[in-house]
Coordinates of C-alpha atoms in Angstrom, one line a residue:
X170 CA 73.0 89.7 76.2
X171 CA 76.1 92.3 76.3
X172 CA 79.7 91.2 76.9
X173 CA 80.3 91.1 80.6
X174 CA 84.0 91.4 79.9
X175 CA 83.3 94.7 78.6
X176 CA 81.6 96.3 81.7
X177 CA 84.8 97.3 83.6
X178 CA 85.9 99.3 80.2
X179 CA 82.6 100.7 80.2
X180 CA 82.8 102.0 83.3
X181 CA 86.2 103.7 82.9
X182 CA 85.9 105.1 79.7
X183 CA 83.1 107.2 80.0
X184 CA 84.3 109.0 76.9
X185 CA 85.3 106.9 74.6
X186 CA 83.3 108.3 71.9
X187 CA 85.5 111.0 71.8
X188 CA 87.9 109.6 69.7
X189 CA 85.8 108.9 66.6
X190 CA 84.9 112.3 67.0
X191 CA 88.1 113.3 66.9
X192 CA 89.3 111.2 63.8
X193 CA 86.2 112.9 61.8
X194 CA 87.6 116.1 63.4
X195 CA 91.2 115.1 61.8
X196 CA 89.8 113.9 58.4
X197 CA 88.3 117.4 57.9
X198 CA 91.1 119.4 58.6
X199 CA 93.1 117.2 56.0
X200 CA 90.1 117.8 53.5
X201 CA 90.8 121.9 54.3
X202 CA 93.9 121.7 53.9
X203 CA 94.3 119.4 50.7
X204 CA 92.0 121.7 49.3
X205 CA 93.3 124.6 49.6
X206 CA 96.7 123.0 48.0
X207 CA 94.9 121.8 44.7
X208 CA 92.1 122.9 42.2
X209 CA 89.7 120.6 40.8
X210 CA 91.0 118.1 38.3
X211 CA 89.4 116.2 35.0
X212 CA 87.4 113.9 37.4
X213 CA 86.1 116.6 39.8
X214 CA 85.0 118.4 37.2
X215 CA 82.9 115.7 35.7
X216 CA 81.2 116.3 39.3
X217 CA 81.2 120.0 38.9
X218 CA 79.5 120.6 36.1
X219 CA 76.7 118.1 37.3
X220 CA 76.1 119.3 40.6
X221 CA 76.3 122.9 39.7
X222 CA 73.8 122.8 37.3
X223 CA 71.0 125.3 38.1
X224 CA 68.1 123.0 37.0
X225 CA 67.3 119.4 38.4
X226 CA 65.5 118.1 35.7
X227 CA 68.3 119.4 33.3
X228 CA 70.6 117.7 35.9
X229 CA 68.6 114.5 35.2
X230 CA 69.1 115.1 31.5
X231 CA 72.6 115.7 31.4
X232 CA 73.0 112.3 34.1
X233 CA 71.3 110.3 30.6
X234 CA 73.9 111.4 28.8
X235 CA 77.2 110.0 28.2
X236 CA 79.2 111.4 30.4
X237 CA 79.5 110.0 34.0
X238 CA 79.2 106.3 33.7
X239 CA 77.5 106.3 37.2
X240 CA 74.5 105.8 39.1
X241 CA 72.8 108.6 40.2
X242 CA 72.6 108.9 44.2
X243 CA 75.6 110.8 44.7
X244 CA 74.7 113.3 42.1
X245 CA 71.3 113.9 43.0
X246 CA 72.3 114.5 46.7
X247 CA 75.5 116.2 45.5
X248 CA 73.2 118.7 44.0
X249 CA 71.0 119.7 47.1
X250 CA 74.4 119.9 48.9
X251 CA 75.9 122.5 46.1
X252 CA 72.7 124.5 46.8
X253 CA 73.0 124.3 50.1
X254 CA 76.8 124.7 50.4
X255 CA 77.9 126.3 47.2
X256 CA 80.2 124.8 44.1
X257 CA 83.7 126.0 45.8
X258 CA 86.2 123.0 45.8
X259 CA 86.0 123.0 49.8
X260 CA 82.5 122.8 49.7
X261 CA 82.1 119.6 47.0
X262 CA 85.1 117.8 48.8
X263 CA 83.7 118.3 51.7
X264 CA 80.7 116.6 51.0
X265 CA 83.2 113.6 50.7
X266 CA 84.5 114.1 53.9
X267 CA 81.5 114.3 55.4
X268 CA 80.8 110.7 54.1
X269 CA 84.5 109.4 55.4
X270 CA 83.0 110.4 58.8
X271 CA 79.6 109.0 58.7
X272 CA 81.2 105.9 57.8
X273 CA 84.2 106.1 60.7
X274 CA 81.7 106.7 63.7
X275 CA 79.1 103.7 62.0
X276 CA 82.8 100.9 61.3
X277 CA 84.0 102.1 65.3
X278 CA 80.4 101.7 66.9
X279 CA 80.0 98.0 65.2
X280 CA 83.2 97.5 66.4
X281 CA 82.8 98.6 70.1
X282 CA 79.7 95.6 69.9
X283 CA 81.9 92.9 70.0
X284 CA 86.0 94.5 70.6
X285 CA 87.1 96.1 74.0
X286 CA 87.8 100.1 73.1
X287 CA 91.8 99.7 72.3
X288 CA 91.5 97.2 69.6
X289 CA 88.2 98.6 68.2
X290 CA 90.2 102.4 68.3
X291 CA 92.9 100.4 66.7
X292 CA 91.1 98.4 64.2
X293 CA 89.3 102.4 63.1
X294 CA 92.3 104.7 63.7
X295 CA 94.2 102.3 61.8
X296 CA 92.1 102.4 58.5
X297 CA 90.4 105.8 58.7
X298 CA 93.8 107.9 59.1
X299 CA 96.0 106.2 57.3
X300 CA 95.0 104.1 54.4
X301 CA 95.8 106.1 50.7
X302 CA 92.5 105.4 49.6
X303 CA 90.8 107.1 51.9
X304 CA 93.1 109.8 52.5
X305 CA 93.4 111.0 48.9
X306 CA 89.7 110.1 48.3
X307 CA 88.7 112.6 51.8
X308 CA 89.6 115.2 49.1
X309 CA 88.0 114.7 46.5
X310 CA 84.6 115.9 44.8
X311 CA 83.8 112.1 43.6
X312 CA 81.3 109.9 45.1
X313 CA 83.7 107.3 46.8
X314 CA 83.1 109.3 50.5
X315 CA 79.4 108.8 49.8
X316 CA 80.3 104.9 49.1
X317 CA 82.5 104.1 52.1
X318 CA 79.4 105.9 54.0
X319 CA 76.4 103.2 52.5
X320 CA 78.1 100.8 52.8
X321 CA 79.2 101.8 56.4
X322 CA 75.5 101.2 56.9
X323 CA 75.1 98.0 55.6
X324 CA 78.0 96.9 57.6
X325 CA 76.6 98.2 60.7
X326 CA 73.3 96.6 59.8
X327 CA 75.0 93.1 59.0
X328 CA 75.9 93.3 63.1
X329 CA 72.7 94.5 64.1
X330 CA 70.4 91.6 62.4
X331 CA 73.1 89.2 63.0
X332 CA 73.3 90.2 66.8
X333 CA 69.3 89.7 67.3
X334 CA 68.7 86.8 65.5
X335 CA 65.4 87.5 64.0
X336 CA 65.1 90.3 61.3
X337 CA 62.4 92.9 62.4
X338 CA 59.9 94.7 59.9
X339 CA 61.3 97.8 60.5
X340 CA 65.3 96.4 59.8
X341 CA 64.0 94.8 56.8
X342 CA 63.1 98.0 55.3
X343 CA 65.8 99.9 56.1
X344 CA 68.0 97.5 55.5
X345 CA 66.3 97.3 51.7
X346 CA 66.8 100.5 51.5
X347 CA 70.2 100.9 52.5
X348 CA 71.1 98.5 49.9
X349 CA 69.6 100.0 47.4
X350 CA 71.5 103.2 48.3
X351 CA 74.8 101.2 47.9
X352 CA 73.8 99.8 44.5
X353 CA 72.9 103.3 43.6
X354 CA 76.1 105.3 44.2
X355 CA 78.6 103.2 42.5
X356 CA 78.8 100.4 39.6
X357 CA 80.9 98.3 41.8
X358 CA 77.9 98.8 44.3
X359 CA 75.9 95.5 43.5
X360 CA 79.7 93.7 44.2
X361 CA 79.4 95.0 47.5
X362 CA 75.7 94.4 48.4
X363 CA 76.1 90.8 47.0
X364 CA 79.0 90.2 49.2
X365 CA 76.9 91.7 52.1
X366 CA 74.0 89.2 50.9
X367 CA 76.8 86.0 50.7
X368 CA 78.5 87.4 54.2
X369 CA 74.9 86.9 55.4
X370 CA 74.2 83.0 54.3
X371 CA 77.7 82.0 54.9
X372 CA 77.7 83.3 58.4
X373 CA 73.7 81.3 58.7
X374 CA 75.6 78.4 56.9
X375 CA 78.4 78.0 59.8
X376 CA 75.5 78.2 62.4
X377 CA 72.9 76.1 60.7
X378 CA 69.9 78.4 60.4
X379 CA 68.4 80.0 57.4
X380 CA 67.1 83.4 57.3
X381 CA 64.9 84.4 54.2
X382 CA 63.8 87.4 55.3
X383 CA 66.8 89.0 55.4
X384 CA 67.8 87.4 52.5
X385 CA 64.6 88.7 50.5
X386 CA 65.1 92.3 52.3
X387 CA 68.5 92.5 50.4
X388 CA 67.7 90.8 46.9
X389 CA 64.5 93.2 46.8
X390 CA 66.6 96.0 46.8
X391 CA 68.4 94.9 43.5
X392 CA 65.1 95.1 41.6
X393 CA 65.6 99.0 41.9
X394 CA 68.2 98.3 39.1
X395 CA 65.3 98.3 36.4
X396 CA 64.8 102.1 37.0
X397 CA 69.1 102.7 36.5
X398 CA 69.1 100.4 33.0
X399 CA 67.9 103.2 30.2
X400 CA 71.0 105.6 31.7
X401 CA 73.2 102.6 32.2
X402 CA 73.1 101.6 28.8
X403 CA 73.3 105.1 27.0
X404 CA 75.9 105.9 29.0
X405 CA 77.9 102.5 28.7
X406 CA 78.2 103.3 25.1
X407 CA 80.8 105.6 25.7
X408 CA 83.1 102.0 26.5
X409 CA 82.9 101.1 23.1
X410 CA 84.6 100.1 21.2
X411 CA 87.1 100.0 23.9
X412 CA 87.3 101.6 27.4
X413 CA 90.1 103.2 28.7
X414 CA 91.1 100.6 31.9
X415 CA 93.5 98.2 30.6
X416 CA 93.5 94.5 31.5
X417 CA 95.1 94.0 34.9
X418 CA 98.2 92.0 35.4
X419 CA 98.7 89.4 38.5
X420 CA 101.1 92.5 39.6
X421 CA 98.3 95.1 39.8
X422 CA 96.2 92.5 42.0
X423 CA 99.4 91.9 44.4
X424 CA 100.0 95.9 44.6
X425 CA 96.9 96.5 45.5
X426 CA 95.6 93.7 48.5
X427 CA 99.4 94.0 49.6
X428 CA 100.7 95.6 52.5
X429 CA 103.1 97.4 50.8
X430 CA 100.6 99.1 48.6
X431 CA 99.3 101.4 51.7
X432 CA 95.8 101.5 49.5
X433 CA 94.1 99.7 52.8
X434 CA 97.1 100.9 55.5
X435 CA 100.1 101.4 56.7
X436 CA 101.9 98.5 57.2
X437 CA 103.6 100.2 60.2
X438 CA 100.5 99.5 62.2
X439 CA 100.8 95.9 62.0
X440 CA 104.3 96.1 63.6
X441 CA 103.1 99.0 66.4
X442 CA 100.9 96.3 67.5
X443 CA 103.1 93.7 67.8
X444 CA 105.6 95.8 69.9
X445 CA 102.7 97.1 71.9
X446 CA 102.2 93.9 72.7
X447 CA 105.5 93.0 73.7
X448 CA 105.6 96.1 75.7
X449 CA 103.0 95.0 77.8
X450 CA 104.7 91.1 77.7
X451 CA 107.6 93.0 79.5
X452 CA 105.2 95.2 81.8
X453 CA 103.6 92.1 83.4
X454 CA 106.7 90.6 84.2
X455 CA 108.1 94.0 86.2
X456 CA 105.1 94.0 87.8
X457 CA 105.0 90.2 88.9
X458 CA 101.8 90.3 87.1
X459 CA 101.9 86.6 86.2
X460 CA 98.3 86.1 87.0
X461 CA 96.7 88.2 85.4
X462 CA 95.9 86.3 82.1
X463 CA 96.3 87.6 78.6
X464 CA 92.4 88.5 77.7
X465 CA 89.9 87.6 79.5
X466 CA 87.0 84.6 77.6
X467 CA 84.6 85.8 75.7
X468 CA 81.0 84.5 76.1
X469 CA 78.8 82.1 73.2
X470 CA 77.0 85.7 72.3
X471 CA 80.8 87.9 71.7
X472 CA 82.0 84.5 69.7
X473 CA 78.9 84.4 67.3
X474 CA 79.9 87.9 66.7
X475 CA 83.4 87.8 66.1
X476 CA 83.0 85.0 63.2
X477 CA 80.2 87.2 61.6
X478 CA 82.3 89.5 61.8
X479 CA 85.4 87.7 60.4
X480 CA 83.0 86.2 57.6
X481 CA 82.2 89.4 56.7
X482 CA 85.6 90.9 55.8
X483 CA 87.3 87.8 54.3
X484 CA 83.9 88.6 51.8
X485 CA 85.0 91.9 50.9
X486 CA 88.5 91.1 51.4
X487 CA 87.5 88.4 48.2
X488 CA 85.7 91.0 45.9
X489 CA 89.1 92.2 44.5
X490 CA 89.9 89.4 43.5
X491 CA 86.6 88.8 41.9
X492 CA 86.6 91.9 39.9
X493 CA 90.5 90.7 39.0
X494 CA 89.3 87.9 37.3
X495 CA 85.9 89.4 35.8
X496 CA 88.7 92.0 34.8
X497 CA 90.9 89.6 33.4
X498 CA 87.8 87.2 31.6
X499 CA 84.9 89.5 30.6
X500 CA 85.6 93.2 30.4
X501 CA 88.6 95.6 32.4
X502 CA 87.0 97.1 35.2
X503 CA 89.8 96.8 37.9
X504 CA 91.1 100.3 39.6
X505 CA 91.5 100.6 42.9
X506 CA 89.2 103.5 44.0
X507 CA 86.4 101.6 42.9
X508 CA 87.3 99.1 45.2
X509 CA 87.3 101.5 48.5
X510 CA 84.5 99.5 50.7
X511 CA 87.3 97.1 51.0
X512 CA 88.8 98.8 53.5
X513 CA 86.0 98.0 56.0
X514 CA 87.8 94.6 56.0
X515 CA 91.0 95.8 57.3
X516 CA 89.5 97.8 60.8
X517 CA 87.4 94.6 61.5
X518 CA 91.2 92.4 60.9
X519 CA 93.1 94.7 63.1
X520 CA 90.5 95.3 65.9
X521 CA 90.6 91.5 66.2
X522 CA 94.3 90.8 65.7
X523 CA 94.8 93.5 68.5
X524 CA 91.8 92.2 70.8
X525 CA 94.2 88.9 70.8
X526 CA 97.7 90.5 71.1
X527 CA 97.0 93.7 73.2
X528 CA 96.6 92.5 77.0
X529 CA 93.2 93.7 78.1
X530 CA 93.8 92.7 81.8
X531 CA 96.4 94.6 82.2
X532 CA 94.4 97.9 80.6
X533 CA 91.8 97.3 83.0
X534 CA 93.2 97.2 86.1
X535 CA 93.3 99.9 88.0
X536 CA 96.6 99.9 90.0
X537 CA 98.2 102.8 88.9
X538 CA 101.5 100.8 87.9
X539 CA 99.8 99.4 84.9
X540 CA 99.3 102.8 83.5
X541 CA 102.7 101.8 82.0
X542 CA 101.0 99.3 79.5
X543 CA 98.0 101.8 78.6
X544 CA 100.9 104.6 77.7
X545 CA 101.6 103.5 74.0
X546 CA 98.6 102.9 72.9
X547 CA 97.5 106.4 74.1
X548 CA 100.8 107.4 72.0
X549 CA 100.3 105.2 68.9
X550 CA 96.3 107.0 69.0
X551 CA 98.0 110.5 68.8
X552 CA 100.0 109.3 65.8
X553 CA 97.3 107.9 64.1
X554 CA 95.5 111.3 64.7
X555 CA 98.4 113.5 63.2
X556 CA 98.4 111.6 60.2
X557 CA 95.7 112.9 58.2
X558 CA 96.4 116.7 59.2
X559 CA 100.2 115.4 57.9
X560 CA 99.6 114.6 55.1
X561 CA 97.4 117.2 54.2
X562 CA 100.7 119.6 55.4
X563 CA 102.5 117.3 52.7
X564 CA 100.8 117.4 50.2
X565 CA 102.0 118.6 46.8
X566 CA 99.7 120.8 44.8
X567 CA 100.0 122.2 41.5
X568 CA 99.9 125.3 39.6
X569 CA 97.0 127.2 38.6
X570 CA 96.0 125.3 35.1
X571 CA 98.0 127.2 32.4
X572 CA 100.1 128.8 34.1
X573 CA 103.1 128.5 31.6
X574 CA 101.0 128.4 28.5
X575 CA 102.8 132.0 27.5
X576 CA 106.1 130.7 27.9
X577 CA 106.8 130.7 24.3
X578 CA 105.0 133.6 23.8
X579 CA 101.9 134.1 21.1
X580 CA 99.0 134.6 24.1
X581 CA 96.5 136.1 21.5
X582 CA 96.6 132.8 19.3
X583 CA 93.9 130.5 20.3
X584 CA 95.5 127.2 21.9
X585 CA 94.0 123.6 21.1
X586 CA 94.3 121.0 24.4
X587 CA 94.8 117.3 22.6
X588 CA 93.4 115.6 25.7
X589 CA 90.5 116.7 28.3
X590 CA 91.8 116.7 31.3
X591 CA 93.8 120.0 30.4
X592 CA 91.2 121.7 28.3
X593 CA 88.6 121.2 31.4
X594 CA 90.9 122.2 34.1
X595 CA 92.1 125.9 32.0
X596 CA 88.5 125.9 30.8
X597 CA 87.3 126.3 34.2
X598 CA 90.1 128.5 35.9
X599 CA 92.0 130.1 33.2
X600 CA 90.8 134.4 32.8
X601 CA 91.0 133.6 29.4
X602 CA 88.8 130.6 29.0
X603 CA 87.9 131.4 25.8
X604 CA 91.5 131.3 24.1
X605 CA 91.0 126.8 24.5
X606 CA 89.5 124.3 22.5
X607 CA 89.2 120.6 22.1
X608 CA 88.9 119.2 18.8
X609 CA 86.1 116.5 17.7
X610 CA 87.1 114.4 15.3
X611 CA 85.6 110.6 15.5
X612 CA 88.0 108.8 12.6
X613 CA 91.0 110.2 14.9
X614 CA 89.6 108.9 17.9
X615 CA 89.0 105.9 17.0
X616 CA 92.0 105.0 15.5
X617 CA 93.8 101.9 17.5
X618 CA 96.9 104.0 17.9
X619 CA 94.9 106.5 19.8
X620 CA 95.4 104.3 23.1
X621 CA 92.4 103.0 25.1
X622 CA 91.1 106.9 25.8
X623 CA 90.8 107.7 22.4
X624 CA 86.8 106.7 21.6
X625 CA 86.0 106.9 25.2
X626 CA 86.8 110.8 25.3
X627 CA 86.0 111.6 21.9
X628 CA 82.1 110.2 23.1
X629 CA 81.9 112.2 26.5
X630 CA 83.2 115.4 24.6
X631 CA 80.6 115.2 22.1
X632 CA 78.0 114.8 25.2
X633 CA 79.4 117.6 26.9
X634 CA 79.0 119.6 24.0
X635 CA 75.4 118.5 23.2
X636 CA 74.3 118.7 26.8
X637 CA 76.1 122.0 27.6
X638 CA 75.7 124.1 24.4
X639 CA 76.1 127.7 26.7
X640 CA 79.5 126.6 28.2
X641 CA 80.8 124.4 25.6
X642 CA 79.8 124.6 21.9
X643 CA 82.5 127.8 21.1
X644 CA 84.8 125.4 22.9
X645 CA 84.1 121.7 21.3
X646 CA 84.4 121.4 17.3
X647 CA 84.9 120.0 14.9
X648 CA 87.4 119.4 12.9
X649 CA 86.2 121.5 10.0
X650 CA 84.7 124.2 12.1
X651 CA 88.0 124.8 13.6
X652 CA 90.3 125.1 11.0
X653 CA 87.3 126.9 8.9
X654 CA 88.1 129.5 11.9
X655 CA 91.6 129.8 12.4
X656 CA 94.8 129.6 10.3
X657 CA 97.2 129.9 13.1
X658 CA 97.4 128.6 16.9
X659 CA 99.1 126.6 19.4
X660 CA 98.5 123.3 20.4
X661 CA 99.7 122.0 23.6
X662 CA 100.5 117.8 22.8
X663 CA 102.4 115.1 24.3
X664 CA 106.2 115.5 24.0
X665 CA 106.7 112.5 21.2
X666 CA 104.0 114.0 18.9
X667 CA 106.0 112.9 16.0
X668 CA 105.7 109.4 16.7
X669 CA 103.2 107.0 16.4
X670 CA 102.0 105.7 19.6
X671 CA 101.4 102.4 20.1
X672 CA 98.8 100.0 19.6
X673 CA 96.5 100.4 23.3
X674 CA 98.1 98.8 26.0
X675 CA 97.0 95.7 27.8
X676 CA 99.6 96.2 31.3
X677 CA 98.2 98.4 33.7
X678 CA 101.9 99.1 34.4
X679 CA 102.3 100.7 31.5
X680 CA 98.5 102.3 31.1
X681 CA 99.7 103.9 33.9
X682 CA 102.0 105.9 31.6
X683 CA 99.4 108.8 30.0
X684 CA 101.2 108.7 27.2
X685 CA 100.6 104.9 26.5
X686 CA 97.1 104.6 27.4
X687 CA 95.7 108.0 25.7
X688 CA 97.4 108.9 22.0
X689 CA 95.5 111.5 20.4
X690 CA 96.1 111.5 16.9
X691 CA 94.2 114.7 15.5
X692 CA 97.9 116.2 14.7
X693 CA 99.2 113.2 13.6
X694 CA 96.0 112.8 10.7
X695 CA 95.2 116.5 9.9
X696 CA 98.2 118.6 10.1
X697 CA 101.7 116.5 10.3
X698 CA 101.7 115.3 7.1
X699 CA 99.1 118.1 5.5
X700 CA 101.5 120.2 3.2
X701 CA 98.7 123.4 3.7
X702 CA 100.4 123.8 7.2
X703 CA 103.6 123.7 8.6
X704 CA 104.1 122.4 12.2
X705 CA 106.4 124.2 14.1
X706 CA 107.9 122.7 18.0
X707 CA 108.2 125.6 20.4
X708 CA 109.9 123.6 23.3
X709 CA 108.0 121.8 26.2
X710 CA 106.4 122.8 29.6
X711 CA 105.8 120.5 32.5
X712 CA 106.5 117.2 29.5
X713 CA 104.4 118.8 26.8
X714 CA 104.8 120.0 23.6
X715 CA 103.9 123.7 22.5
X716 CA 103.5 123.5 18.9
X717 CA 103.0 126.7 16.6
X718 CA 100.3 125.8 13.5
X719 CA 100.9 127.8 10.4
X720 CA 98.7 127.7 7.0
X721 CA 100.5 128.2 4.3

């Protein structure tokens, strides 16, 4: 049975579906705009070269490889996108955008199902336009838009099932299936379809029923798991012997399910609430309004979904914390991207926090007078609106990759990038992609002083090279082959190249630092201390060092 105390809004909102619309309309024009402010970076590109690939079944090869430690969803309907859409940075990050919006309409209709429209619009706008996470990750050619969107689903599902009671054949199967979509997108998806699967039996537990169908509909799903295991472990080898997440510290956990973070929202919301509310405190006494009460009851069927509801985010409210410990016990996986499904908690907290503070009596009458309590929540709306267009106008982007690499002059040598991340990004824009190249050289890599990067990248290089022989094997060697070939050339390394970096770093704090989690210690073992060459320091550009390499 529907909420009753809903029909009024119902009837005066005709339109309220608007406003998702126009928060998905918001998001893209941030995505546009970021875009057109940055290029791809090391992690894009790791997409990139996947979903560009001409051939599917080389596509399937390369996703064996050890390269993207990922399922393979996104990158299998990444690539029918890129065909579709083209590999242009607009075009991949939009594909992420597109997900962020799938995901916003699904979290705000769930919502509507058991909030009035101001505190479901809240609980959304609030979450959707300004959290960092999603904001940053809007624009971005990674799979985490294509997360929030699954499991958008199985959220929406969750209400559904819980709302009817029974589980029907048909929900059964699409609800296996959506499950196994979330497992198949992300690592961290199985954390989020368990705590879908627990959200489920602890929200039975509190009412005293037991549902095995709609347990069995989820658990069935993680049986498609078997098919991911041959990939998984090839490319988990890449993590040995050491990945490059550090373990996190009791300060990383705090930063991140803060307020003060911004990763899940702005804490400014939480206080526009509260003086919305007070607002329409002061309203009601003006008006002599004393009788209208604060919120009007909701029914048995609008309290049984509110707790599901509630149970449902204090889940995945929990599942950073789990992965904290797991972090802290077994094996680092803790980064907060990974964690982005979490948001969903936050626009479920704040529609209900603002179904209890904001006065839906007084939004529903229809005296004109109270217009004077609907008028800053119209305003607060607009804000959140503007916010992802602003800060796509703030954003800082960088300069095309090497664009100071002649600064010192020498633009015929050949120039050797120490880590990936630049030798990817000038490999893919630079006119003269040929001039770079990233040394191989395992007893380097491995070394401890290397930082946690070290093995990690010397392994996905090495894939790259094997998987990718037309674009990179003139660009990968070896440490032999490249000296064999050239005398003299630049190499572009951190700025403290002459000292030894320390052993890898177990504070995220500092991991944080490039320099302390990633060392590369190719100079340091072939040429430093090698009296065939003589090192010479050009100066530094953007915190790097330019170094001139002589043979003697």
């Amino acid at each position: 049975m529907k909420k009753s105390s809903d029909e009024s809004i119902e009837k005066i909102y005709k339109g309220e579906y608007l406003l998702p619309v126009l928060i998905i309309i918001s998001l893209v024009i941030s995505c546009a705009i970021v875009s057109s402010k940055k290029y791809f970076w090391n992690d894009e590109l790791y997409s990139y070269y996947f979903l560009s690939d001409p051939s599917f079944s080389h596509l399937l090869q390369a996703f064996g490889d050890k390269i993207n430690n990922t399922p393979f969803l996104y990158f299998g309907l990444g690539w029918v996108w890129d065909k579709i859409f083209g590999s242009s940075e607009l075009s991949l990050r939009m594909f992420s955008s597109l997900g962020m919006g799938i995901a916003c309409i699904l979290v705000w209709q769930t919502l509507r199902q058991s909030y009035n429209f101001w505190a479901t619009s809240l609980g959304t706008l609030a979450v959707f336009c300004t959290s960092n996470l999603i904001l940053s990750q809007n624009a971005e050619a990674r799979m985490y838009g294509l997360f929030m969107a699954v499991c958008a689903v199985g959220f929406y599902l969750f209400n559904q099932i819980n709302e009817e009671g029974k589980i029907s054949r048909t929900q059964s199967i699409l609800n296996t299936f959506t499950h196994i979509t979330i497992i198949h997108t992300h690592l961290f998806g199985v954390f989020y379809s368990a705590g879908i699967l627990f959200s489920f039996w602890l929200r039975d537990r509190y009412f005293k029923i037991f549902r095995t169908q709609v347990y069995l509909s989820i658990l069935i799903s993680w049986l498609s798991i078997i098919f991911y295991i041959p990939a998984f472990l090839n490319q988990s080898d890449a993590g040995n012997p050491r990945a490059w997440l550090p373990v996190p510290t009791v300060r990383n956990l705090l930063d991140f399910i803060s307020f003060s973070s911004g990763d899940f929202f702005k804490v400014s919301v939480l206080i526009a609430i509260i003086l919305i509310a007070s607002w329409q405190i002061l309203c009601r006494s003006l008006l002599n309004s004393q009788s209208l009460q604060a919120n009007q009851r909701e029914d048995q069927s609008s309290k049984r979904q509110t707790v599901s509801l509630l149970i449902f985010a204090y889940t995945f409210l929990a599942i950073p914390i789990i992965i904290w410990v797991i972090s802290r016990t077994i094996k680092p996986i803790f980064w907060d991207r990974y964690m982005i499904p979490s948001t969903l908690s936050w626009a479920i907290l704040i529609a209900h926090i603002s179904s209890i503070l904001i006065n839906s009596s007084l939004i529903k009458s229809k005296r004109p007078s109270y217009l004077l309590s609907i008028f800053p929540l119209i305003l607060l709306s607009f804000l959140f609106l503007l916010n992802p267009i602003v800060y796509g106008k703030f954003y800082q982007g960088k300069a095309l990759p090497g664009t100071h690499d002649n600064t010192y002059g020498y633009e015929n040598l050949p120039m050797v990038m120490q880590t990936s991340h630049p030798f990817f990004e000038r490999l893919h824009y630079s006119p003269n992609r040929r001039r770079y190249y990233f040394i191989l050289d395992e007893e380097a890599s491995l070394d401890p002083a290397s930082g946690q990067f070290g093995s990690q990248e010397y392994k996905h290089m090495d894939a790259y090279r094997r998987v990718y022989p037309e674009l990179f094997s003139q660009q990968i060697l070896t440490s032999d082959e490249f000296l064999e070939k050239f005398d003299r050339f630049l190499i572009l390394d951190y700025a403290d190249y002459e000292k030894s970096c320390p052993l890898p770093v177990y504070g995220l704090e500092k991991a944080r630092n490039w320099e302390d989690m990633h060392c590369p210690q190719w100079v340091e073992k072939r040429l430093l201390n090698n009296p065939n060459y003589q090192v010479t320091h050009l100066g530094d550009i953007w915190g790097e060092a330019i170094l001139l390499i002589e043979k003697k």
